[in-house]
Coordinates of C-alpha atoms and ligand atoms in Angstrom, one line a residue:
M24 CA -0.1 -0.1 0.2
E25 CA 3.1 2.4 0.8
Q26 CA 4.3 2.5 -2.6
Q27 CA 0.8 2.9 -4.1
F28 CA 0.2 5.6 -1.8
I29 CA 3.5 7.5 -2.8
E30 CA 2.5 7.2 -6.3
W31 CA -0.8 8.9 -5.7
L32 CA 1.0 11.8 -3.8
K33 CA 3.7 12.3 -6.4
A34 CA 0.9 12.7 -8.9
K35 CA -1.0 15.3 -6.6
V36 CA 2.1 17.7 -5.3
G37 CA 3.5 18.1 -8.9
S38 CA 6.8 19.8 -9.6
D39 CA 7.9 23.2 -8.4
S40 CA 10.9 25.4 -9.4
R41 CA 12.1 25.7 -6.4
L42 CA 13.0 22.3 -6.0
D43 CA 16.2 20.3 -7.7
V44 CA 14.6 16.9 -6.3
G45 CA 11.1 16.8 -5.5
N46 CA 9.1 13.5 -4.0
G47 CA 10.3 10.4 -5.0
D48 CA 13.8 10.0 -4.3
D49 CA 15.5 9.5 -0.8
A50 CA 15.5 13.1 0.3
A51 CA 14.2 16.4 -1.6
V52 CA 16.8 19.3 -2.4
L53 CA 15.9 22.6 -2.2
R54 CA 17.6 25.8 -3.9
P55 CA 17.6 28.3 -1.3
P56 CA 16.4 31.9 -1.9
A57 CA 19.6 34.0 -2.5
G58 CA 20.4 36.1 0.6
R59 CA 17.6 34.5 3.0
R60 CA 18.0 32.2 6.3
T61 CA 16.3 29.4 6.6
V62 CA 13.7 29.0 8.8
F63 CA 12.6 25.5 10.3
C64 CA 10.1 24.1 12.5
T65 CA 8.2 21.1 13.4
D66 CA 4.8 20.1 15.2
M67 CA 3.0 17.0 16.0
L68 CA -0.7 16.5 16.6
V69 CA -2.0 13.6 18.5
E70 CA -5.6 11.8 18.4
G71 CA -7.5 12.7 21.6
V72 CA -4.8 15.3 22.3
H73 CA -4.9 17.9 19.5
F74 CA -8.2 16.8 17.9
P75 CA -11.2 14.8 19.0
P76 CA -10.7 10.8 19.0
A77 CA -12.3 9.0 16.0
P78 CA -14.9 8.8 14.7
D79 CA -15.3 12.3 16.1
Y80 CA -12.5 13.9 13.9
D81 CA -12.0 14.7 10.1
P82 CA -8.9 13.5 8.7
F83 CA -9.1 16.5 6.0
A84 CA -9.6 19.2 8.9
V85 CA -6.7 17.2 11.1
G86 CA -4.4 17.5 7.4
Q87 CA -5.2 21.3 7.5
K88 CA -4.3 22.1 11.0
A89 CA -1.1 20.1 11.2
V90 CA 0.3 22.2 8.4
G91 CA -1.4 25.6 9.4
V92 CA 0.3 25.3 13.2
N93 CA 3.4 25.0 11.4
L94 CA 3.2 28.0 8.8
S95 CA 1.8 30.2 12.2
D96 CA 5.0 29.5 13.7
V97 CA 6.8 30.2 10.6
A98 CA 5.0 33.7 10.0
A99 CA 5.4 34.5 13.7
M100 CA 9.2 34.7 12.7
A101 CA 8.7 37.1 10.0
G102 CA 9.5 33.7 7.5
R103 CA 8.1 32.9 4.1
P104 CA 7.0 29.2 4.0
E105 CA 8.3 27.2 1.2
A106 CA 8.2 23.5 1.7
A107 CA 7.2 20.6 3.9
V108 CA 7.5 17.1 4.8
A109 CA 5.0 15.1 6.8
S110 CA 5.0 11.7 8.6
V111 CA 1.9 10.3 9.4
T112 CA 1.2 6.9 12.1
L113 CA -2.3 5.6 10.6
P114 CA -4.6 3.0 12.5
R115 CA -4.5 -0.2 10.5
Q116 CA -8.5 -0.3 9.9
G117 CA -9.4 2.3 7.4
G118 CA -5.8 4.0 7.6
Q119 CA -5.5 4.4 3.6
Q120 CA -9.0 6.1 3.6
I121 CA -7.9 8.5 6.4
A122 CA -4.4 9.2 5.0
E123 CA -6.2 10.1 1.4
R124 CA -8.6 12.4 3.2
L125 CA -5.4 13.9 5.7
L126 CA -3.3 14.4 2.9
E127 CA -6.0 16.3 1.0
G128 CA -6.0 18.5 3.7
M129 CA -2.5 19.0 4.1
L130 CA -2.2 20.1 0.3
A131 CA -5.2 22.2 0.3
M132 CA -3.6 24.7 3.3
A133 CA -0.2 24.4 1.5
S134 CA -1.0 25.2 -1.4
R135 CA -2.9 28.2 -0.3
F136 CA 0.3 29.5 0.9
D137 CA 2.3 28.6 -2.1
V138 CA 4.1 26.0 0.2
R139 CA 5.4 22.6 -1.6
L140 CA 5.0 19.3 0.1
V141 CA 8.0 17.5 -0.7
G142 CA 8.3 14.1 1.0
G143 CA 6.9 12.2 4.2
D144 CA 6.6 8.7 6.0
T145 CA 3.8 6.8 6.3
T146 CA 3.5 3.5 9.2
A147 CA 0.5 1.8 10.5
W148 CA 0.0 0.7 13.8
D149 CA -3.0 -0.6 16.2
G150 CA -2.9 2.9 17.7
P151 CA -4.5 6.5 17.3
L152 CA -3.3 8.7 14.6
V153 CA -0.4 10.6 14.9
V154 CA 0.6 13.5 12.4
N155 CA 4.0 15.0 12.2
V156 CA 4.6 18.0 9.7
A157 CA 7.9 20.2 9.5
V158 CA 8.0 23.4 7.6
L159 CA 10.7 25.1 5.8
G160 CA 10.4 28.6 4.9
S161 CA 13.1 31.4 4.5
V162 CA 13.3 34.9 6.0
A163 CA 15.3 38.2 5.2
P164 CA 18.2 38.3 7.9
G165 CA 17.4 41.9 9.1
T166 CA 13.6 41.4 9.5
I167 CA 13.8 38.2 11.5
W168 CA 11.0 38.3 14.0
R169 CA 12.5 36.9 17.7
R170 CA 10.6 36.6 20.9
D171 CA 13.6 38.2 23.0
A172 CA 13.8 41.4 21.7
A173 CA 10.7 43.7 23.0
R174 CA 11.5 46.7 24.8
P175 CA 10.2 48.8 27.3
G176 CA 7.7 51.5 26.0
D177 CA 6.3 49.5 23.0
L178 CA 2.8 48.7 22.2
L179 CA 1.5 45.3 22.0
L180 CA -0.9 44.4 19.0
V181 CA -2.3 41.4 18.2
T182 CA -4.6 40.2 14.9
G183 CA -7.9 39.0 14.9
G184 CA -10.0 37.9 17.7
L185 CA -9.5 35.5 20.9
G186 CA -11.0 32.8 23.1
G187 CA -13.5 29.8 22.6
S188 CA -11.2 28.3 19.5
L189 CA -12.4 24.7 20.9
R190 CA -15.7 25.6 19.2
G191 CA -14.2 24.7 15.9
R192 CA -11.6 27.4 15.1
H193 CA -9.0 25.2 16.8
L194 CA -9.1 23.0 13.5
E195 CA -9.3 25.4 11.5
V196 CA -6.4 27.4 11.8
E197 CA -5.9 30.6 9.6
P198 CA -2.1 31.2 9.8
R199 CA -1.1 35.1 9.5
V200 CA 1.3 34.2 6.8
E201 CA 0.3 37.0 4.5
E202 CA -0.1 39.4 7.4
A203 CA 3.6 38.5 8.7
R204 CA 4.7 39.5 5.1
V205 CA 3.3 42.9 4.9
L206 CA 4.4 44.0 8.5
S207 CA 8.0 42.8 8.0
S208 CA 8.5 44.2 4.7
A209 CA 7.2 48.1 5.8
F210 CA 7.5 48.4 9.7
T211 CA 9.9 47.7 12.5
I212 CA 8.4 44.9 14.8
H213 CA 10.5 44.1 17.7
A214 CA 9.4 40.9 19.4
A215 CA 6.5 38.7 17.7
I216 CA 5.1 35.1 18.7
D217 CA 2.1 33.3 17.7
I218 CA -0.8 32.7 19.9
S219 CA -1.0 28.7 20.5
D220 CA -1.3 28.4 24.5
G221 CA -3.1 31.2 25.4
L222 CA -2.6 34.9 25.2
T223 CA -1.5 35.6 28.9
L224 CA 0.8 32.4 28.8
D225 CA 2.5 33.9 25.5
L226 CA 2.7 37.1 26.2
S227 CA 4.3 36.0 29.5
R228 CA 7.0 33.9 27.6
M229 CA 7.7 37.0 24.9
M230 CA 8.3 39.4 28.3
E231 CA 10.8 36.6 30.1
A232 CA 12.4 36.0 27.1
S233 CA 12.7 39.5 26.8
G234 CA 13.6 40.7 30.3
C235 CA 10.5 43.0 30.5
G236 CA 6.9 42.8 31.8
A237 CA 3.9 44.0 30.3
E238 CA 0.6 45.8 30.9
L239 CA -2.8 45.0 29.1
M240 CA -5.7 46.9 29.0
L241 CA -8.6 44.7 29.4
A242 CA -11.2 46.9 27.5
E243 CA -9.2 46.7 24.5
I244 CA -8.7 43.1 24.1
P245 CA -10.4 41.7 20.7
I246 CA -12.9 39.0 22.5
H247 CA -14.0 36.4 19.5
A248 CA -17.8 35.4 19.3
D249 CA -16.7 32.2 19.9
A250 CA -15.6 33.2 23.6
V251 CA -18.9 34.7 24.1
E252 CA -20.7 31.5 23.0
A253 CA -18.6 29.2 24.9
A254 CA -18.8 31.7 28.3
A255 CA -22.8 31.4 27.9
D256 CA -22.9 28.0 27.4
H257 CA -20.2 26.7 30.1
P258 CA -19.8 29.7 32.5
E259 CA -18.1 27.9 35.3
H260 CA -14.9 28.0 33.0
G261 CA -14.9 31.7 32.7
D262 CA -16.4 35.1 31.3
P263 CA -15.7 35.8 27.5
L264 CA -12.9 38.3 28.7
A265 CA -11.1 35.4 30.5
R266 CA -11.6 33.2 27.6
A267 CA -9.9 35.6 25.7
L268 CA -6.8 35.7 28.0
G269 CA -6.4 32.2 28.8
D270 CA -8.0 29.5 26.1
G271 CA -5.2 28.4 23.7
E272 CA -5.0 27.7 19.9
D273 CA -5.9 31.2 18.5
F274 CA -2.9 31.1 16.2
E275 CA -3.0 35.1 16.2
L276 CA 0.3 37.2 16.0
L277 CA 1.1 38.8 19.2
M278 CA 3.5 41.6 18.5
S279 CA 5.7 44.2 20.3
M280 CA 6.8 47.5 18.2
P281 CA 7.9 50.8 18.9
E282 CA 4.7 53.4 19.5
G283 CA 5.2 55.5 16.3
Q284 CA 5.6 52.6 14.0
A285 CA 2.3 51.1 15.7
T286 CA 0.6 54.6 15.0
Q287 CA 1.6 54.7 11.3
L288 CA 0.6 51.1 10.8
L289 CA -2.7 51.4 12.2
Q290 CA -3.3 54.9 10.3
A291 CA -2.0 52.7 6.9
I292 CA -4.9 50.5 7.7
A293 CA -7.6 53.0 8.7
E294 CA -7.0 54.8 5.4
G295 CA -6.7 51.6 3.2
R296 CA -3.3 52.2 2.0
L297 CA -1.4 49.4 3.4
A298 CA -0.8 47.3 0.3
G299 CA -1.3 43.6 0.7
W300 CA -3.1 44.0 3.8
P301 CA -5.7 41.2 4.1
G302 CA -8.1 43.1 6.2
T303 CA -7.4 41.0 9.6
P304 CA -8.5 43.3 12.3
L305 CA -5.5 44.5 14.4
A306 CA -5.6 46.0 17.7
V307 CA -3.4 47.6 20.6
I308 CA -3.8 46.0 23.8
G309 CA -1.3 46.9 26.0
R310 CA 2.2 48.1 26.6
V311 CA 5.7 46.5 27.2
L312 CA 6.9 47.6 30.9
A313 CA 10.7 47.3 32.2
E314 CA 9.8 45.5 35.6
P315 CA 8.8 42.1 35.2
G316 CA 5.3 40.4 35.4
L317 CA 1.8 41.0 33.8
V318 CA -0.5 43.9 34.9
A319 CA -4.2 44.2 34.1
V320 CA -5.5 47.7 33.3
A321 CA -9.2 48.0 34.1
A322 CA -11.6 50.0 32.0
D323 CA -11.5 52.6 35.1
G324 CA -7.6 53.1 35.3
S325 CA -7.6 50.4 38.4
R326 CA -4.4 48.3 38.1
S327 CA -3.9 44.5 39.1
T328 CA -1.5 41.8 39.0
L329 CA -2.4 39.6 35.9
A330 CA -1.5 35.8 36.4
A331 CA -0.2 34.0 32.8
K332 CA -2.9 31.1 32.3
G333 CA -3.0 28.8 29.3
Y334 CA -2.7 25.7 28.1
L335 CA 0.5 23.4 29.3
H336 CA 1.3 20.1 28.0
E337 CA 2.2 18.4 31.3
F338 CA 4.6 15.3 31.7
S339 CA 6.5 14.0 34.6
Ligands
LIG409 MG1 4.8 29.1 18.3

């Protein structure tokens, strides 16, 4: 079955001018774009952990997510994704059908962002579906967005809306690749991270890495409609704001940039003259402070300590 599958995949993927050798050899060979650095990341999804157990998941959606979460990481480095490899461990029962839908989902997400699936590996076992994707991309050396370079006085900006992703958005990742491309080519961003484990947790990671702290203006947090609905269904898990602050898998960009640059950026978007901007909402949610820790600023100006909350993969 494996050889058949590789032939099917080769026919689906096609050729690409960025490749000296594509699918079907021992390894793929890429032509690195002149003058750019290589960005490289990987992410694993496990049935029952990152998506519901069978038969409650759609392999197509899992394939899209497996590629999408990696594209989100590349975008958070201001990178341009170019190629991907996928390793899949299939359940023995129904594996072939799952594999085809899974690959179709991967290819759908990859082709939206001009990313080529250049290889992979499949195995089968009596356990659940496990999918690992690695993505290669490139970035201009002067514009790499690290998480450890935020500076006191920077404004904090976030794309999209936050919270309640478990209502379905966590499987429909919208990687902010285009947003990162436009922003990195025209503005100075000191630091960035993609929000995968929750706003306050990922913000605290960025601030700790940068040796800074931050204040968040609670009234400015963009709360997703999913967070409002999730809070109505399960009020015991927090109100919409708490969900926007702590729910994971938003896959939005959190950026730290000089105030003057942020002002110019917001003006350019408001006046519709930021070429290539996909129309994604962008909100200023706070400011970087010299003192470590997170501070919540309420609408009336009162300040309180904010605990970093989010999703952690615990192990011992
Ligand atoms: Mg990340």
